[in-house]
Coordinates of C-alpha atoms and ligand atoms in Angstrom, one line a residue:
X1 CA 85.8 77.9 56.9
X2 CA 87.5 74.9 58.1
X3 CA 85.5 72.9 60.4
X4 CA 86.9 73.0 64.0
X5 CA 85.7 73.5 66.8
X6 CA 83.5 76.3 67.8
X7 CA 82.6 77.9 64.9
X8 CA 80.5 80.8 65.2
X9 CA 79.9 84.0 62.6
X10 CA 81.7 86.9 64.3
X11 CA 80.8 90.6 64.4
X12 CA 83.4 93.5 65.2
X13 CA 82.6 95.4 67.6
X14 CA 83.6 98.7 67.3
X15 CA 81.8 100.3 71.1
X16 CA 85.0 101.4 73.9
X17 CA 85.9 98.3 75.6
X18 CA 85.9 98.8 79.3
X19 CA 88.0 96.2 81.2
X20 CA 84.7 94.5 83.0
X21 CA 85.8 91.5 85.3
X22 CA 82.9 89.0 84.2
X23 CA 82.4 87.5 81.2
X24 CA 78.8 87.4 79.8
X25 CA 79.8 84.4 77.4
X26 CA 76.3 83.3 75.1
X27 CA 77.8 80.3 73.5
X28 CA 77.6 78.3 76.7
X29 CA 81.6 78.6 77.5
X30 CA 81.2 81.0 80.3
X31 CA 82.6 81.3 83.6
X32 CA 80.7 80.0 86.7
X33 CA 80.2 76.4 86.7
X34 CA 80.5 76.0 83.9
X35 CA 83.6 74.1 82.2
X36 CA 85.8 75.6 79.5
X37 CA 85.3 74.4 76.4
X38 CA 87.8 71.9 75.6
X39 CA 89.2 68.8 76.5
X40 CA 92.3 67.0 76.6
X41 CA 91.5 64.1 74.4
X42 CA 91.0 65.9 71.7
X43 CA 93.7 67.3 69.2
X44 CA 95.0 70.4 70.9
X45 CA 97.3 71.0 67.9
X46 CA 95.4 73.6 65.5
X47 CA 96.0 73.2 62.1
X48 CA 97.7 75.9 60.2
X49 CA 94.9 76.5 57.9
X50 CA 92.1 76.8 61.1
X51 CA 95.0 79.6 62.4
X52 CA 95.3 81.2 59.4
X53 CA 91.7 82.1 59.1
X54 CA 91.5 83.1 62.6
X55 CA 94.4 85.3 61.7
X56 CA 92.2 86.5 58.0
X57 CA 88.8 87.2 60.3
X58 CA 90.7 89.3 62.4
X59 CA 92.7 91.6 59.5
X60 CA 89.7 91.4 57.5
X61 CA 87.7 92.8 60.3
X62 CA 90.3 95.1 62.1
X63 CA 91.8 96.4 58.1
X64 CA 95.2 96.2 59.5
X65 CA 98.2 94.0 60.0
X66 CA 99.3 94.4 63.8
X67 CA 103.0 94.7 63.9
X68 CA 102.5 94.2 68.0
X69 CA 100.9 91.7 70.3
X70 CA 100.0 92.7 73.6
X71 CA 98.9 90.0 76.6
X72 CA 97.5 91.8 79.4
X73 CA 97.8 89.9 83.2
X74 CA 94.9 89.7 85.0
X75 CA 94.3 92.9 85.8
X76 CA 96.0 94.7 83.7
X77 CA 93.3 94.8 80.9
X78 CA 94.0 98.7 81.0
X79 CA 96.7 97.9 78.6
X80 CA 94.1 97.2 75.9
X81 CA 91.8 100.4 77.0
X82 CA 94.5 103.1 75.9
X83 CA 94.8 101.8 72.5
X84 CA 93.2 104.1 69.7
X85 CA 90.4 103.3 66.8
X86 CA 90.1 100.3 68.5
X87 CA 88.6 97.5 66.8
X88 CA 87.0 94.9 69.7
X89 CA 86.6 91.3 69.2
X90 CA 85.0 89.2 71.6
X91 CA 86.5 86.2 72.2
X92 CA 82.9 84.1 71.9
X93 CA 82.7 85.9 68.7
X94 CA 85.7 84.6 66.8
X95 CA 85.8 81.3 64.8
X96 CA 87.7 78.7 66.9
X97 CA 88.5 80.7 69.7
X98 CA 88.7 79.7 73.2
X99 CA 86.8 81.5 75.8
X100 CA 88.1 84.1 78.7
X101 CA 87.1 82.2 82.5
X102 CA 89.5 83.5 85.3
X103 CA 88.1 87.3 86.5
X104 CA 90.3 89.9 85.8
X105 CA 90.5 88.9 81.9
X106 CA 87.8 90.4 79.9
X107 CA 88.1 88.1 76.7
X108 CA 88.4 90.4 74.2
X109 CA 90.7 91.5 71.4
X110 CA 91.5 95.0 70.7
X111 CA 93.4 96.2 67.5
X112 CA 94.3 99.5 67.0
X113 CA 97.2 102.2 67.1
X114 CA 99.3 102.6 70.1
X115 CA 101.8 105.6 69.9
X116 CA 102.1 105.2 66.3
X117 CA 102.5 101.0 66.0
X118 CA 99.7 98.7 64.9
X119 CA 98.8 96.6 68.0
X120 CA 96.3 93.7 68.6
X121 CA 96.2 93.3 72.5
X122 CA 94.3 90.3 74.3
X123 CA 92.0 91.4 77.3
X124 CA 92.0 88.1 78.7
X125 CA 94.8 84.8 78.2
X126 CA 93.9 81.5 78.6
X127 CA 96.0 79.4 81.6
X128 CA 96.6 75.5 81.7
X129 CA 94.3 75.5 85.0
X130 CA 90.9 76.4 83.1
X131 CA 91.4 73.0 81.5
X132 CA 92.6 74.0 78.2
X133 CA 96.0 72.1 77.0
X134 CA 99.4 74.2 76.3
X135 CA 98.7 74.4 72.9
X136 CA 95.2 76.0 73.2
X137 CA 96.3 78.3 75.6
X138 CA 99.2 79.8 73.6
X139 CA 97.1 79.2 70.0
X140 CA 96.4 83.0 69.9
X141 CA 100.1 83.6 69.9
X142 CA 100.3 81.8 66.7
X143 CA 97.2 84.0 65.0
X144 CA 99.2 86.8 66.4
X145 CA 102.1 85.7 64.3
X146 CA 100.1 85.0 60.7
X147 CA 98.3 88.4 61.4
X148 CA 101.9 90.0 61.3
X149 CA 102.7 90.4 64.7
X150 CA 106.9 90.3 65.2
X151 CA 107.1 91.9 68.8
X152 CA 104.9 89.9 71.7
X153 CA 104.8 92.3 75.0
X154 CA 103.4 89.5 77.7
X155 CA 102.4 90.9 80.7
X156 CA 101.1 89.3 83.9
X157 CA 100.4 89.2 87.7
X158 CA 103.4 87.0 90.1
X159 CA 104.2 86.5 93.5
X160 CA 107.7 88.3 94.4
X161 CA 109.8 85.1 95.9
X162 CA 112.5 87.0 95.6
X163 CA 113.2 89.1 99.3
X164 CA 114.2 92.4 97.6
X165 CA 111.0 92.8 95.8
X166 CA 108.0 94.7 96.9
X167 CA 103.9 94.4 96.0
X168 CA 103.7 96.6 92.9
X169 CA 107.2 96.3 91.8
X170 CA 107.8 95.7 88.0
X171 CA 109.9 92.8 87.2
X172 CA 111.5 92.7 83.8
X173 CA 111.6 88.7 82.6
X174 CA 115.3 88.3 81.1
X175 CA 115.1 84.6 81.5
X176 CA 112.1 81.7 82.7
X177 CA 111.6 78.2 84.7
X178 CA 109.1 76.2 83.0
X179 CA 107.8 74.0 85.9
X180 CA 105.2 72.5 83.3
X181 CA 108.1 71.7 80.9
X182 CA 110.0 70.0 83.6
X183 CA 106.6 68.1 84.0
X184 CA 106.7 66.7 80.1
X185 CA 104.2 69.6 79.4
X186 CA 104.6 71.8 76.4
X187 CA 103.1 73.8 73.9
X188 CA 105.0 72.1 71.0
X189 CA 103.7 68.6 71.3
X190 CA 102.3 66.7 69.3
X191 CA 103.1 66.9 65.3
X192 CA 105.9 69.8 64.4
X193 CA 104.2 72.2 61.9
X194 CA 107.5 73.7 60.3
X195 CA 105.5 76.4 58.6
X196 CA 105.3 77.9 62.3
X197 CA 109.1 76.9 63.8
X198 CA 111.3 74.1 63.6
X199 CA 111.4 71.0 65.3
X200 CA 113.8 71.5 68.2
X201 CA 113.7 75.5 68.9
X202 CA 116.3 77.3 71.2
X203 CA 115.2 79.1 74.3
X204 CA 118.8 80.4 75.1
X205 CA 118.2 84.2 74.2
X206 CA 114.3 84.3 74.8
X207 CA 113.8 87.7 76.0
X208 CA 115.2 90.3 73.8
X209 CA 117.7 92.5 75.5
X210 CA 117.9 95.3 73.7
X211 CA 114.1 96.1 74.9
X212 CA 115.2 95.0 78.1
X213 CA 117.5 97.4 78.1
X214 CA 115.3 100.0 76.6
X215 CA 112.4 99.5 79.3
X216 CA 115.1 100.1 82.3
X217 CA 116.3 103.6 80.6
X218 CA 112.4 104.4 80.3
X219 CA 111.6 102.7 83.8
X220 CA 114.4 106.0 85.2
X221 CA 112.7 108.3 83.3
X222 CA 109.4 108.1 84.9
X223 CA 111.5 107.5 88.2
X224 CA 110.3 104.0 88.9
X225 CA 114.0 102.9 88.8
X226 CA 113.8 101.4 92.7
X227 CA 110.8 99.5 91.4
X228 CA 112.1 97.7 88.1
X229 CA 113.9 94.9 88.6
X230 CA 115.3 92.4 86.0
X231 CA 114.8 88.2 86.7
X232 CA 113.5 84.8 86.1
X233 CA 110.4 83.9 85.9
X234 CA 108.4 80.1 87.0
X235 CA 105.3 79.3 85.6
X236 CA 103.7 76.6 87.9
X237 CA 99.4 75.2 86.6
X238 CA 97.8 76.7 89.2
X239 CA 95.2 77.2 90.6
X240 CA 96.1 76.4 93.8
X241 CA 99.0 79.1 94.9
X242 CA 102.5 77.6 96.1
X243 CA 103.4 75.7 99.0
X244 CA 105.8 77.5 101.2
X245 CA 108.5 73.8 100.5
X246 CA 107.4 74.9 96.6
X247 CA 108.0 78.4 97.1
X248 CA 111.5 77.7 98.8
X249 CA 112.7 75.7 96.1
X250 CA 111.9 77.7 93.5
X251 CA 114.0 80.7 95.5
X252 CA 116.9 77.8 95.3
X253 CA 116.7 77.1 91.5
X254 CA 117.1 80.9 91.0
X255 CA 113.4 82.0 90.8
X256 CA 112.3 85.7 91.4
X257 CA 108.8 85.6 90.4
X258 CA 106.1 83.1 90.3
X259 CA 102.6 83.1 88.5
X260 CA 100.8 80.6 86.3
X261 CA 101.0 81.7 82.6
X262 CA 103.3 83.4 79.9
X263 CA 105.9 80.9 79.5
X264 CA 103.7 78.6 77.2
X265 CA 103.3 81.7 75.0
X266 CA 106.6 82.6 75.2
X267 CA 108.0 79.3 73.7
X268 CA 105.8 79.6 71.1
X269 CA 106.6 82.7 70.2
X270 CA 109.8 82.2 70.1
X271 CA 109.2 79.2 68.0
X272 CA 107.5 81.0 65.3
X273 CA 110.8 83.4 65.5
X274 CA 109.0 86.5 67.3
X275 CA 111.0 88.5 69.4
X276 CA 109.4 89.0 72.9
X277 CA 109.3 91.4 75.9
X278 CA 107.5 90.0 79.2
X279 CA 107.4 91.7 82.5
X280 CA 105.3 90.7 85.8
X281 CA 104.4 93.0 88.1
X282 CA 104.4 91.9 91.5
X283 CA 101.4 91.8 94.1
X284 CA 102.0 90.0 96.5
X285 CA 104.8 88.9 98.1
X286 CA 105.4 84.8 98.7
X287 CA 105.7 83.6 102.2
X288 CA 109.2 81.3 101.8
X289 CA 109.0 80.8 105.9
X290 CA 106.4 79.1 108.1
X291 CA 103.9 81.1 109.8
X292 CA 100.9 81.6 111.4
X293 CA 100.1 85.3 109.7
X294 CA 97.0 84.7 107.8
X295 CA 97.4 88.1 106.1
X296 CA 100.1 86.8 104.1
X297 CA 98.5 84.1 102.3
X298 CA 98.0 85.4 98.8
X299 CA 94.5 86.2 97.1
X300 CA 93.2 86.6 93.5
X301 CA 90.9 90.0 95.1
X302 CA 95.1 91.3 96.2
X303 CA 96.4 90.5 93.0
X304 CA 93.1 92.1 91.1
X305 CA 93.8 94.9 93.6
X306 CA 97.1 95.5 93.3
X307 CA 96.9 95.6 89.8
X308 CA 94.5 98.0 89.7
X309 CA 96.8 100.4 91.8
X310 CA 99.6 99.7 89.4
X311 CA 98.2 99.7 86.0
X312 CA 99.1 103.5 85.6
X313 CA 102.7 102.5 85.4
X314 CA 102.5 99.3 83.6
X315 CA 100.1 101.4 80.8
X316 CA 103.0 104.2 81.1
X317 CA 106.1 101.8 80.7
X318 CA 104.3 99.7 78.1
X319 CA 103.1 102.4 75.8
X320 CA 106.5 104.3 75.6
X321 CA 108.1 101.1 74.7
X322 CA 106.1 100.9 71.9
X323 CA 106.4 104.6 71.5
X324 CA 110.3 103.5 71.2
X325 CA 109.7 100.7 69.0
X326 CA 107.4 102.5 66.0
X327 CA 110.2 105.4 66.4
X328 CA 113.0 102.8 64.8
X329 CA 114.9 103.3 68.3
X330 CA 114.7 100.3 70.1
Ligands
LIG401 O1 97.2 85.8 83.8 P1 98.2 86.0 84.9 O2 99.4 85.2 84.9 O3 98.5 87.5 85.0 O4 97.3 85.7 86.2 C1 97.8 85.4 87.5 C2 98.0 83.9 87.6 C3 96.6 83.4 87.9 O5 95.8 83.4 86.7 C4 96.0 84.6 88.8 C5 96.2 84.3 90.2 O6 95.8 85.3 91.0 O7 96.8 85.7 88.4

């Protein structure tokens, strides 16, 4: 094993993971007070070699190469429950990796078989506002990658900016603003590991199309059509939810939905060539005028809530994607 970071011996846990909302994290990283377990002096670039054996531990332990990587919003750790001989790795338990802190993300990592396709699906991402740097947070997209993974399906929870959405709408990301990016922030810096992506990657055709296209036709099959929209995307660090000024000029630059992760794992997906489908469901819907209404003011316990209501669907749309997908026709 090459020393790290937080090496510890992991187990597999093979018991049925329920999608609990607190982390009971023994290798003093958990949630609380306490801080997460990195900081940004160090080197947030991992080495190849540390991924690698990530990615080994993890196909050792499951016995098979995931063709699919699943990131469940907060809330939406259902999408790791319907998965079958499910192999369950807790976060605390594997070599190098961070820790889950943010309620609503179980920190765990299921492999298994989804409607005939090997899947490994994350109960639990890791955002830039739990103090881990761009590069730590999207580092599991990279084991994803040298476990075999060539589809990412990145899911999370956004505010609807734009007017015609509704709270536990489905928004289909065909394109992103990457607030961070604009801020100098990315997953990529530091030393360019060509083994993983080139240098300078494009972004221009992110979000593949043709399961865009795909999750629409399956969206009017379970008759959710007036609920699935197609748009863009802002990730913003968080925690703090938008200013109604922010929130307004996000709606000018063309932004639908706004939330506080994927985009990081996006880019570096699409840096190590994966193709990627990423969709956010809505809940809760972003004040862009001044009032008094207190009510509107978004919450995590509405978002956790909402989600909750709406994982049916977003289990539903995801699985017959896949279903799709291991079939040969999308
Ligand atoms: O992990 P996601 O992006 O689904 O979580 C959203 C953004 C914040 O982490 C949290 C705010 O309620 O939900």
């Amino acid at each position: 094993m090459t020393g790290y970071n937080n090496s510890n011996g992991g187990e597999v846990n093979t018991a049925s993971n329920g999608n609990g909302h607190s982390n009971g994290h023994s290798n003093g990283h958990s949630n609380g007070n306490k801080s997460a377990d990195y900081t940004a002096q160090e080197n947030p670039t991992y080495p190849y070699e540390v991924i690698q054996e990530i990615a080994d531990f993890i196909t050792k332990g499951a016995g098979v190469r995931p063709k699919i990587g699943i990131i469940c919003g907060s809330g939406l750790g259902s999408l790791a429950d319907i998965i079958q001989d499910a192999r369950i790795f807790e976060y605390e338990k594997i070599p190098n990796f961070p820790v889950s802190t943010v309620e609503g993300h179980a920190g765990k990592l299921v492999v298994g078989t989804l409607e005939g396709a090997t899947v490994m699906a994350m109960q639990g991402r890791f955002h830039f506002y739990e103090g881990y740097p761009l590069a730590k947070c999207s580092m599991p997209v990279r084991v994803m990658k040298l476990c075999g993974v060539e589809y990412l399906f990145a899911t999370n929870a956004a505010g609807g900016i734009n007017p015609r959405y509704g709270v536990g709408d489905i928004m289909l990301m065909h394109d992103h603003v990457n607030m961070l990016g604009f801020a100098g922030n990315s997953p990529l810096q530091g030393p360019n590991d060509p083994r993983f992506g080139p240098r300078f990657p494009a972004l221009t055709n992110s979000y593949n199309k043709d399961l865009i296209n795909k999750a629409i036709e399956i969206g009017k099959a379970m008759g959710i059509e007036s609920n699935i929209h197609v748009g863009v995307y802002s990730c913003l660090g968080g925690p703090n939810y938008e200013t109604i000024a922010e929130l307004k000029a996000l709606r000018m630059m063309g932004v639908d939905a706004v939330g506080m992760s994927t985009v990081h794992e996006v880019i570096t997906a699409r840096h190590c060539d994966m193709k990627v489908f990423a969709f956010s469901l809505i809940t809760n819907k972003c004040a862009t005028e001044y009032n008094d209404k207190k009510d509107e003011e978004p919450s995590h316990d509405e978002v956790m809530a909402v989600a909750k209501m709406r994982q049916k669907d977003c289990c539903e749309l995801v699985s017959r994607l896949i279903r799709e997908l291991a079939m040969g026709s999308a």
